[in-house]
Short mmCIF file of C-alpha atoms and ligand atoms in Angstrom, two decimals:
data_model
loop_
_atom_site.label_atom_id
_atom_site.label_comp_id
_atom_site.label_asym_id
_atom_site.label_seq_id
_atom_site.Cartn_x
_atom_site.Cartn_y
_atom_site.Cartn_z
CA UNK A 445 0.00 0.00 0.00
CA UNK A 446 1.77 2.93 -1.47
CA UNK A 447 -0.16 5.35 1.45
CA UNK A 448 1.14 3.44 4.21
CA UNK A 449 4.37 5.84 4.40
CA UNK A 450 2.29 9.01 4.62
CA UNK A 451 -0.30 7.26 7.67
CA UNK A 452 3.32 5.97 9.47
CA UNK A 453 4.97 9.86 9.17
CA UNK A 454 1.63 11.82 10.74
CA UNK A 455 3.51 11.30 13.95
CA UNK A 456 5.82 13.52 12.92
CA UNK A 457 3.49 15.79 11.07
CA UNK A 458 4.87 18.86 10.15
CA UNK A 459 4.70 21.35 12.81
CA UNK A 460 5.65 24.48 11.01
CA UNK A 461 3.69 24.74 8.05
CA UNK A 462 1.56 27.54 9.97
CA UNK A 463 4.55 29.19 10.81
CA UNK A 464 5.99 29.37 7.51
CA UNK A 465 2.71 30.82 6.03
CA UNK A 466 2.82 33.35 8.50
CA UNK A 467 6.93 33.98 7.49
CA UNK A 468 5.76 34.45 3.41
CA UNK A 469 2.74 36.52 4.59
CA UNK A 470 4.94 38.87 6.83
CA UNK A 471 7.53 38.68 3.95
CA UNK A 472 4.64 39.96 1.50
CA UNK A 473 3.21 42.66 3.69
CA UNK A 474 7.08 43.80 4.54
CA UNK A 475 7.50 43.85 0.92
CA UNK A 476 4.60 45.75 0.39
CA UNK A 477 6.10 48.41 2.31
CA UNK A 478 2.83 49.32 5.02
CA UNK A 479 3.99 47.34 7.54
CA UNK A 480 7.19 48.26 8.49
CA UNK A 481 7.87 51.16 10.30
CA UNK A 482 8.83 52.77 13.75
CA UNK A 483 6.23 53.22 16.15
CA UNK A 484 6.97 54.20 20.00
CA UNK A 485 7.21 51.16 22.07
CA UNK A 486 4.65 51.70 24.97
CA UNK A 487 7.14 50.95 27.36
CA UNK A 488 10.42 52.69 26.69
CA UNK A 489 8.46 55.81 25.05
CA UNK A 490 11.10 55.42 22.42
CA UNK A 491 10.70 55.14 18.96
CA UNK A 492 11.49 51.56 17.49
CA UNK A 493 11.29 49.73 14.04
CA UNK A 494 8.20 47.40 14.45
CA UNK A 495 7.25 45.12 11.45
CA UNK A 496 4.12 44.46 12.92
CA UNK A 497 1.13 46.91 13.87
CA UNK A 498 -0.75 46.77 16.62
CA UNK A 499 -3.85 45.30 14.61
CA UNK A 500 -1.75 42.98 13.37
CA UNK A 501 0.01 41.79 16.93
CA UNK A 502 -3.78 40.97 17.64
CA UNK A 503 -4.50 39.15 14.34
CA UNK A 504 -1.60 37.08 14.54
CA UNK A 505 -2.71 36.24 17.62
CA UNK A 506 -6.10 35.47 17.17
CA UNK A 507 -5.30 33.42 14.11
CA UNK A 508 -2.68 31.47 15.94
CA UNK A 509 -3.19 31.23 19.82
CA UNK A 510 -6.50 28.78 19.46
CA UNK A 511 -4.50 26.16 17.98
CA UNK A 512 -1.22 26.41 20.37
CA UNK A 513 -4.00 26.17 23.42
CA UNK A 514 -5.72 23.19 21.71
CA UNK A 515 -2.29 21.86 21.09
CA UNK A 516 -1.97 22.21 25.20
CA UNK A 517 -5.20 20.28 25.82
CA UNK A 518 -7.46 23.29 25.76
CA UNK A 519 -8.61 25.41 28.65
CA UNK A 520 -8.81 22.94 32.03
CA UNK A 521 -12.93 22.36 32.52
CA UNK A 522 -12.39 23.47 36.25
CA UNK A 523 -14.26 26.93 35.66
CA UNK A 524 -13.94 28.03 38.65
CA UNK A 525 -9.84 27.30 38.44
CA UNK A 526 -9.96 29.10 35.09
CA UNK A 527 -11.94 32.46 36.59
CA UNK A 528 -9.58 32.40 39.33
CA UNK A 529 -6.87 33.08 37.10
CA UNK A 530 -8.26 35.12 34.84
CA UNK A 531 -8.83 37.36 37.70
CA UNK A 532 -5.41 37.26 38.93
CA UNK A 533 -4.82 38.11 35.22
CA UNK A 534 -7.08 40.98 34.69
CA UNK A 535 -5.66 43.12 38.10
CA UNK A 536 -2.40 42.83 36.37
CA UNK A 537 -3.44 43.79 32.78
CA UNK A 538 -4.83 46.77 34.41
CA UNK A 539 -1.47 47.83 35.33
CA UNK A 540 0.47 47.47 32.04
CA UNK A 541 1.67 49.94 29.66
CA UNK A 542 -0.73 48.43 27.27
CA UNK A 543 -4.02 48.22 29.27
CA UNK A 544 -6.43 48.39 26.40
CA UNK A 545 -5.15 45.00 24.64
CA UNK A 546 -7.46 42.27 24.66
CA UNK A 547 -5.95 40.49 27.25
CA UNK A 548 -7.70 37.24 27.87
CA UNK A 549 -5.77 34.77 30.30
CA UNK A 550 -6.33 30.56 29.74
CA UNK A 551 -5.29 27.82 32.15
CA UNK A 552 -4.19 24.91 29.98
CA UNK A 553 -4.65 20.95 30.88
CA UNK A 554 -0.98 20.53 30.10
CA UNK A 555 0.86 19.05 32.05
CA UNK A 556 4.21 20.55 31.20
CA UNK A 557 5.53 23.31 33.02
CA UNK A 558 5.46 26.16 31.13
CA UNK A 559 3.65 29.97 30.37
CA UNK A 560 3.11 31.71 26.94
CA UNK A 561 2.11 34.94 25.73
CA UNK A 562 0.82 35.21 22.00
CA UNK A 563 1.20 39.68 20.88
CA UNK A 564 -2.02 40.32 21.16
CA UNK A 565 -2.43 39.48 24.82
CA UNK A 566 -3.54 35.76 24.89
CA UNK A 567 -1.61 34.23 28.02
CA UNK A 568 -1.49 30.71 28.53
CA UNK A 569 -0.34 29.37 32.06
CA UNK A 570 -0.43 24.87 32.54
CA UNK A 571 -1.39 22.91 35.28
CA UNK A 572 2.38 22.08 35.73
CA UNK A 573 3.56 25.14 36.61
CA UNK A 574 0.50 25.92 39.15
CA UNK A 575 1.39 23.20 41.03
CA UNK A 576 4.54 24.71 41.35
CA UNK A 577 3.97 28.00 42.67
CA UNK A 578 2.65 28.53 46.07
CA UNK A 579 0.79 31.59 46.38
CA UNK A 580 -1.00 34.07 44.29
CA UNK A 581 1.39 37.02 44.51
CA UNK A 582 3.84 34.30 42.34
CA UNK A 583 1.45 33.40 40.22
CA UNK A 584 0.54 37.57 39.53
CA UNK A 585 4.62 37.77 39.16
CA UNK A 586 4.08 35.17 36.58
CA UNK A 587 1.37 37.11 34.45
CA UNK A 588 3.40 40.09 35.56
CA UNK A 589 6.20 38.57 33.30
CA UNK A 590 4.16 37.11 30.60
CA UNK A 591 2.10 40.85 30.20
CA UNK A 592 5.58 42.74 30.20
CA UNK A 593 6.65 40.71 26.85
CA UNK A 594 3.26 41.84 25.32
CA UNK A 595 3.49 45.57 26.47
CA UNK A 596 6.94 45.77 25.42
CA UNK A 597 5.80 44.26 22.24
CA UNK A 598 9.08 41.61 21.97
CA UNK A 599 7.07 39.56 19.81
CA UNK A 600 7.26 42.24 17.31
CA UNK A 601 10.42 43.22 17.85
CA UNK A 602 11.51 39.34 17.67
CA UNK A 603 10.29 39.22 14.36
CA UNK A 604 11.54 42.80 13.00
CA UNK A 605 15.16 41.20 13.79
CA UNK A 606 14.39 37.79 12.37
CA UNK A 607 13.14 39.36 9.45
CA UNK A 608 15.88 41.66 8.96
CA UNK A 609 18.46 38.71 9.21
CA UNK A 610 16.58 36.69 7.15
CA UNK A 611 16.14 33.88 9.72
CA UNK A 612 13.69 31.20 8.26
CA UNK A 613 10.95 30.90 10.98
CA UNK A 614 10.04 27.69 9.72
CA UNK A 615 13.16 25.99 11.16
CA UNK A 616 13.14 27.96 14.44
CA UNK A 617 9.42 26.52 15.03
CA UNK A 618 10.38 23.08 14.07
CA UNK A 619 13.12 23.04 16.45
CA UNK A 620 10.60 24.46 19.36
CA UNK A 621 7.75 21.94 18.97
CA UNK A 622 10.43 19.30 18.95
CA UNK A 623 10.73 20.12 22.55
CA UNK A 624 6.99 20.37 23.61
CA UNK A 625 6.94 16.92 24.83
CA UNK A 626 4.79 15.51 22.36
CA UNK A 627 6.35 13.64 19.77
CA UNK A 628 3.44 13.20 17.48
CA UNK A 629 2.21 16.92 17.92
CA UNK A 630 1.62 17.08 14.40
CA UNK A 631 -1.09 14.11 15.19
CA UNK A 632 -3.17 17.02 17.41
CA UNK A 633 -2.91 19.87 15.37
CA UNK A 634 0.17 22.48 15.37
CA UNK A 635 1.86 24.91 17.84
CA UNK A 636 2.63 28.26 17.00
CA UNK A 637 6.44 27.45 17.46
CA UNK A 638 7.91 30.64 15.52
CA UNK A 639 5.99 33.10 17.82
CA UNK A 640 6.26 31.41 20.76
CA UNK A 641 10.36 31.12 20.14
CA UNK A 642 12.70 32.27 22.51
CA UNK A 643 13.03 35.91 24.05
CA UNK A 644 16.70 37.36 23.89
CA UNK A 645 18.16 38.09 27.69
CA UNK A 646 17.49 41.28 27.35
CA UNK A 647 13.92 40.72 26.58
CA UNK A 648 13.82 38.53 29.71
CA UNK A 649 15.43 41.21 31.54
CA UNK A 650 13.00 43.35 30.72
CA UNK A 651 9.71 41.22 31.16
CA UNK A 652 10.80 41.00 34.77
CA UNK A 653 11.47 44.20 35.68
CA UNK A 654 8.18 44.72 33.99
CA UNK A 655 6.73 41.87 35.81
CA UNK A 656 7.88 42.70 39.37
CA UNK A 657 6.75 46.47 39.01
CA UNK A 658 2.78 45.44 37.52
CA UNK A 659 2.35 42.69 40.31
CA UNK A 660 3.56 45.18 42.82
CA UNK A 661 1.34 47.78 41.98
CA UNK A 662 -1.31 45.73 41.88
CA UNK A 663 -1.27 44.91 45.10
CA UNK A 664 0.64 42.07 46.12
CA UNK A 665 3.93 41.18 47.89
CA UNK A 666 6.56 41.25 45.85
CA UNK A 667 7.95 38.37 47.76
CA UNK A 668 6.11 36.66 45.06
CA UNK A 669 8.28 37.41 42.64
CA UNK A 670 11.14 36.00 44.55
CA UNK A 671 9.03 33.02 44.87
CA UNK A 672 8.19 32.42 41.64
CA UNK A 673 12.49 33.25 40.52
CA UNK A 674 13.16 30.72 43.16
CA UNK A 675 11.41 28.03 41.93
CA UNK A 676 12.35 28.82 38.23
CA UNK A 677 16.28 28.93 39.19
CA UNK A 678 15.78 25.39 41.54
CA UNK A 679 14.38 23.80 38.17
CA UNK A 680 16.39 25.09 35.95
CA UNK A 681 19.17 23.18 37.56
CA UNK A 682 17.46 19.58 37.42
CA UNK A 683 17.67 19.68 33.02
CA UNK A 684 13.91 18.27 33.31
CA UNK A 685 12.05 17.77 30.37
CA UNK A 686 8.94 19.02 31.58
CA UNK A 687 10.73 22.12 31.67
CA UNK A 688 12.09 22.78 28.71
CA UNK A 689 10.05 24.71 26.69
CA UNK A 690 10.01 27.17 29.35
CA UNK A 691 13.48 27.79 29.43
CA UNK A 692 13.73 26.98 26.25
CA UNK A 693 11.70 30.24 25.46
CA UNK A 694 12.44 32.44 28.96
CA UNK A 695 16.28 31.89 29.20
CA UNK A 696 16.61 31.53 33.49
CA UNK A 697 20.03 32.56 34.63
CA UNK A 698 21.54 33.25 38.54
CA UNK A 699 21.66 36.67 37.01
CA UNK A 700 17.77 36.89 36.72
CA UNK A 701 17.42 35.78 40.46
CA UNK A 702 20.28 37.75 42.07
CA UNK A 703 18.69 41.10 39.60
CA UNK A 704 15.12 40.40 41.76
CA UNK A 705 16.38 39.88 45.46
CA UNK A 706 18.24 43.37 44.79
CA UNK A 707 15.28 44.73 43.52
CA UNK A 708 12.72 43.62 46.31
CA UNK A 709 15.55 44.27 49.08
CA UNK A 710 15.64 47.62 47.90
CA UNK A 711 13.20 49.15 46.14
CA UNK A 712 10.25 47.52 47.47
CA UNK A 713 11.48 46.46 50.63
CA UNK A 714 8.30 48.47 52.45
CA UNK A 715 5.91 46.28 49.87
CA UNK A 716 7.54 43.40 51.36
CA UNK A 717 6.75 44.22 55.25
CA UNK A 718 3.14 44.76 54.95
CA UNK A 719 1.64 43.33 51.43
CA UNK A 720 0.11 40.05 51.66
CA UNK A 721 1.14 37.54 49.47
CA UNK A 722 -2.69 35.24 49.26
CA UNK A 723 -1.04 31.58 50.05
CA UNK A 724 -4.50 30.39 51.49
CA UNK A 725 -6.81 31.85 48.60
CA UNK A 726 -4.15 30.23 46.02
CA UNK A 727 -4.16 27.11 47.39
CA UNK A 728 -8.15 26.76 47.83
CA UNK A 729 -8.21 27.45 44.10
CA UNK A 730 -5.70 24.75 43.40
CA UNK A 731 -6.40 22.34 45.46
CA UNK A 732 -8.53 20.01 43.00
CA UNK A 733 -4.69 20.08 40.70
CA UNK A 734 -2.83 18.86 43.92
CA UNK A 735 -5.19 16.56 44.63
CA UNK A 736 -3.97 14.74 41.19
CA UNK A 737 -0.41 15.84 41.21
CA UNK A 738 0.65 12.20 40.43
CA UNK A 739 -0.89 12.15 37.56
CA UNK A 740 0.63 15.31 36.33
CA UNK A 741 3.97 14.08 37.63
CA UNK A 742 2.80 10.77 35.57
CA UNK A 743 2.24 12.56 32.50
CA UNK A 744 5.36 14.13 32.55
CA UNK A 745 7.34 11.52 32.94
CA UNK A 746 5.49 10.16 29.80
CA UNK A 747 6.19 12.78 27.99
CA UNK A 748 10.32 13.23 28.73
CA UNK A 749 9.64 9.24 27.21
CA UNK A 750 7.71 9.88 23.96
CA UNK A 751 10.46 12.91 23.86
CA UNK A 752 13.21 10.06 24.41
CA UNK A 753 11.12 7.77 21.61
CA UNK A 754 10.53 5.43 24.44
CA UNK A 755 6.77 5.01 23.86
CA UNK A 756 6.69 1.45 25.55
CA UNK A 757 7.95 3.59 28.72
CA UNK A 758 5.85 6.22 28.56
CA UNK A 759 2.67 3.86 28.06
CA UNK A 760 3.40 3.11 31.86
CA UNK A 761 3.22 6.31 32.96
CA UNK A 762 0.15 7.13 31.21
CA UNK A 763 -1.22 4.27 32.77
CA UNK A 764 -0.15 5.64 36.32
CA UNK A 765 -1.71 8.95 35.15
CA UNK A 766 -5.36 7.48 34.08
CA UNK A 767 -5.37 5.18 37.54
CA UNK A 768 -5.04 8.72 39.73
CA UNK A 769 -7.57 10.76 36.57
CA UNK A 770 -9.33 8.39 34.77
CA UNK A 771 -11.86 11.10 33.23
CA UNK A 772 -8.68 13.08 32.32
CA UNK A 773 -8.71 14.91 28.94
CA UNK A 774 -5.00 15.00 28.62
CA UNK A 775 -3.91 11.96 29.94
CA UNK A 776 -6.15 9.81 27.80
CA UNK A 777 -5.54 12.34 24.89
CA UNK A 778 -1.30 11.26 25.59
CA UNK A 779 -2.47 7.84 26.29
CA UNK A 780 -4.66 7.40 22.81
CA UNK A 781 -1.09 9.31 20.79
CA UNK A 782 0.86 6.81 22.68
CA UNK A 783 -0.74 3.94 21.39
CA UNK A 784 -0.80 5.55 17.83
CA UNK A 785 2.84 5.40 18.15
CA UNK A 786 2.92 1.86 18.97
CA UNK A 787 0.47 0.77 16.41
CA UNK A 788 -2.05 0.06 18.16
CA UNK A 789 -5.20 1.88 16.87
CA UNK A 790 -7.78 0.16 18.42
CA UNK A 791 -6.61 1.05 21.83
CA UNK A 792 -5.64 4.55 20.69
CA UNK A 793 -9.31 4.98 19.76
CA UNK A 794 -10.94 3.61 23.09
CA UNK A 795 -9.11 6.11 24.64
CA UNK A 796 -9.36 9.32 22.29
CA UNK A 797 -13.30 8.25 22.44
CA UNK A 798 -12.99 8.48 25.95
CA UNK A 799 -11.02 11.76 25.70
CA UNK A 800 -13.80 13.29 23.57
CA UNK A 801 -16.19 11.94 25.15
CA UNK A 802 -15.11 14.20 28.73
CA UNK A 803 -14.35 17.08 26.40
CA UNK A 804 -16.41 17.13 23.24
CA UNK A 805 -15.82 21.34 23.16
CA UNK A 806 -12.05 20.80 22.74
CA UNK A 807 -11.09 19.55 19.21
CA UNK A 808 -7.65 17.50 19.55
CA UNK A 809 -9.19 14.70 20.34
CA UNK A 810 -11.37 15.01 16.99
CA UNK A 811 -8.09 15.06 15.24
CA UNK A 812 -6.49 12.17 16.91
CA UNK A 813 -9.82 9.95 16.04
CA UNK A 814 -9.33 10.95 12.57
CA UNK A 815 -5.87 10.13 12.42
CA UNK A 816 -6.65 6.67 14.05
CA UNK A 817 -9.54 6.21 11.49
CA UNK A 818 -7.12 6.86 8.86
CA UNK A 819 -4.84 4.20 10.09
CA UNK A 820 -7.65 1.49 10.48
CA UNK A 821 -8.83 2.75 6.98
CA UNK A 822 -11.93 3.73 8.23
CA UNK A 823 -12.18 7.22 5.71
CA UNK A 824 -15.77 7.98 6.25
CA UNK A 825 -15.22 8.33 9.53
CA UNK A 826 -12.27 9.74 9.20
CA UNK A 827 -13.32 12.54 7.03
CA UNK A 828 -16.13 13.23 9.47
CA UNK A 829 -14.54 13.82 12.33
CA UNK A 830 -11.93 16.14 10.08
CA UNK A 831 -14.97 18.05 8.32
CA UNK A 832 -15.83 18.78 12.34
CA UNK A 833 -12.31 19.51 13.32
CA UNK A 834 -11.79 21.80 10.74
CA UNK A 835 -15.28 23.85 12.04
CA UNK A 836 -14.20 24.05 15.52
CA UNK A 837 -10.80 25.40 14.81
CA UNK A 838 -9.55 26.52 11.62
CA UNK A 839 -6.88 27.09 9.51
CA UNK A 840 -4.62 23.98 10.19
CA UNK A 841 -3.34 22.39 6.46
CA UNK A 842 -2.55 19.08 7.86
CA UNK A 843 -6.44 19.30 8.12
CA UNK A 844 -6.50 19.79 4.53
CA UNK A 845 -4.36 17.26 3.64
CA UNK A 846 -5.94 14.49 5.61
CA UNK A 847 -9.71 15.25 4.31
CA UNK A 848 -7.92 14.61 1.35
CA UNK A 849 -6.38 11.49 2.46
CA UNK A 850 -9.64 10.51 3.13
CA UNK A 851 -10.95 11.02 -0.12
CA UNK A 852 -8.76 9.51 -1.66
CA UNK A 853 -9.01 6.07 0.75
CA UNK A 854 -12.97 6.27 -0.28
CA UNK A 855 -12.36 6.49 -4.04
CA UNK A 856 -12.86 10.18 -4.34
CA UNK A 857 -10.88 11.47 -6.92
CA UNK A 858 -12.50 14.41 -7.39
CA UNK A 859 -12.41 15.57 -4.11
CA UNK A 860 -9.67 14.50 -3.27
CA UNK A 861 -7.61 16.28 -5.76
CA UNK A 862 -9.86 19.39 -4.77
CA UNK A 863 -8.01 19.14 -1.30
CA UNK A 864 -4.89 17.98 -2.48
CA UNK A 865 -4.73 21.33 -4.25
CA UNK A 866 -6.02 23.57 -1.30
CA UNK A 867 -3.54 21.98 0.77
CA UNK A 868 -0.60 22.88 -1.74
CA UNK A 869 -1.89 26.18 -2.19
CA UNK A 870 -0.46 26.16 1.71
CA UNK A 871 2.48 23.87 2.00
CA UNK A 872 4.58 23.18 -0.65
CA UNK A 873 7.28 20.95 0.42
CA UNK A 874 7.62 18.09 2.90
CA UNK A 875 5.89 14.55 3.07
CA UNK A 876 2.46 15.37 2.95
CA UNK A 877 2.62 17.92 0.11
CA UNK A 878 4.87 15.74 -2.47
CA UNK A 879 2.15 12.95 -1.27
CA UNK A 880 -0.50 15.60 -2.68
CA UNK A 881 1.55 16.56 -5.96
CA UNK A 882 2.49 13.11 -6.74
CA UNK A 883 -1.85 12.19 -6.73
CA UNK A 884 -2.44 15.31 -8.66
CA UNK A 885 -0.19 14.17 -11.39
CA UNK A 886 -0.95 10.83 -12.00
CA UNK A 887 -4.55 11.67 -11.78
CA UNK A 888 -3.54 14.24 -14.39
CA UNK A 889 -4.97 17.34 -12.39
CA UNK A 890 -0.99 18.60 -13.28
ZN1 ZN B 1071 9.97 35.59 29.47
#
């Protein structure tokens, strides 16, 4: 079966075909000269050469952040978790330099340990790295951080210099998503690597300067921050996988600790005497996420093995994970890809069924079921559950390419080829598109 290649490789989907889109779209609009420019950076009330308008920080974000959160399990179903958060979030976005961005704050069922912020103010903060903090004045140093890389606009800045040096942004978000733990991300839609890619030191400098002055004038004690540096320099030393985006993307150093105790001994020594810091109220909110910290632990242990290409490993601590969280989105999401891996689709689908099944708003599962139906050749289904993918979150080609797939498993040519095209109207090179071009001529479409 000449296919059987193209079903085998969806583990390692392409993760940056988004990314590169973006890169030829930014080239274009560069190109077309009404992009770049300088604008005053909200922060440093100096003038700076920004590729990217402010509009277009929030379209880039809008376009892209829904599939990096779906790519992270989605928004945890704990509401009340989530509006906690989101709270926390909104007293800090108050206090930026950029307090009319949408800023709209999402706690993610992954279990990595890790926290995002897309240009346009979308901030993503996982389960892992809640478990890790200890009271709410770390995690407001934490949005504190994330918000000062959006009001200092990095992102745009990021890409004014990668842009100017040429640097292909396909191969910087290839390299990221290798890290994110999930070996077949491509299977569960893609991440939106190139945005998401590391912030230069001085960046990170800067975001926590930024961070420690909005999470102190909201309110709290800056002890938090110190809290929150703490724990990041402790992990930094321990070179765990779970980590590794994180640092991957905020570069920790000793000099990023020793830079906050001066700052909190000094200027905000009187914060530090009387603010209160909100341990109790932090840990009420989290306490349903320590009750299953095994099972985080469990999944991140999986994941350093599916990182490791150990997949018979990291079966058994997926297993550990689902004993603790059974009805776990995440865990039997990881499970289901797990099983993919090791070719074994009917057990992959029990358990993405079971993942949709306590999720049916979030749509990775969707596209894991469709991947699995592909591999048992079941196309109709297949397609289906790709048609409905493709409604709930748009704009992903390896969507595209796998309706076609489909299409083609069921005999239709026509439609097929339709997709085949769409798809390399998209993504021209790699697996999946010479797959597409290679159809398209021997059906004679080319
Ligand atoms: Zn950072």
């Amino acid at each position: 079966m000449k296919s059987d290649r193209f079903v085998k490789e969806t583990q390692n989907a392409p993760a940056s075909v988004i990314t590169r889109r973006q890169f030829l779209r930014l080239s274009a609009m560069a190109g077309a000269g009404f992009l770049a420019g300088c604008a005053v950076n909200p922060v440093s009330g100096q003038r700076e050469l920004m590729l990217m308008s402010e509009a277009q920080e929030i379209e880039i974000d809008r376009q892209n952040s829904p599939h990096q959160i779906s790519g992270d399990y989605g928004t945890v179903q704990d509401k009340a978790l989530n509006n906690y958060v989101a709270g926390v979030g909104r007293t800090i976005g108050e206090s930026t330099h950029r307090p009319d961005m949408p800023y709209s704050y999402h706690t993610l069922n992954a279990p990595y340990v890790n926290a995002y912020a897309f240009p346009g103010g979308t901030i993503g903060i996982t389960r892992g790295i809640l478990l890790e903090m200890e009271d709410e004045a770390a995690l407001a140093a934490l949005i504190g951080h994330e918000a000062g890389h959006v009001a200092a606009r990095h992102t745009s800045q990021r890409m004014t210099r990668s842009l100017i040096a040429g640097v292909l942004l396909s191969g910087v978000s290839a390299a990221v998503d290798s890290r994110t733990g999930d070996l077949v991300a491509g299977l569960g839609g893609i991440g939106a690597g190139a945005l998401l890619a590391g912030y230069s030191r001085n960046q990170e400098r800067e975001a926590d300067a930024l961070g420690l002055e909005y999470m102190a004038q909201s309110g709290y004690n800056p002890e938090g921050f110190l809290g929150l540096m703490s724990m990041l320099n402790d992990m930094s030393g321990k070179n765990e996988s779970a980590m590794a985006v994180l640092f991957s993307t905020h570069p920790m150093s000793s000099e990023r600790y020793e830079t906050a105790v001066r700052e909190v001994d000094t200027r905000y020594a009187q914060a530090r005497r009387d603010r209160p810091a909100y341990r109790e109220r932090y840990m009420d909110h989290t306490a349903g996420l320590r009750q299953i910290r095994p099972a985080i632990k469990a999944m991140q242990d999986g994941d350093g093995e599916m990182m490791r290409k150990n997949p018979e490993n990291a079966r058994e601590h997926y297993e550990n994970a689902l004993k603790t969280a059974p009805d776990d989105y995440a865990a039997n999401l990881k499970m289901a890809k797990c099983l993919l891996s090791l070719k074994k689709e009917e057990d992959a689908r029990r358990y993405a069924e079971k993942a949709r099944a306590v999720y049916p708003e979030e749509p990775q599962a969707m596209h894991v079921l469709g991947m699995t139906n592909i591999r048992l050749r079941a196309f109709d289904k297949a397609l289906s559950l790709f048609d409905d993918y493709e409604k709930s979150l748009p704009g992903n080609p390896n969507t595209t390419f796998f309706q076609g797939f489909a299409y083609e498993g069921m005999g239709r040519r026509r439609d097929a080829a339709q997709k085949y095209q769409d798809f390399l109207g998209k993504v021209n090179q790699g697996d999946y598109a010479e797959h597409a071009y290679s159809r398209l001529k021997e059906w004679e479409y080319i």
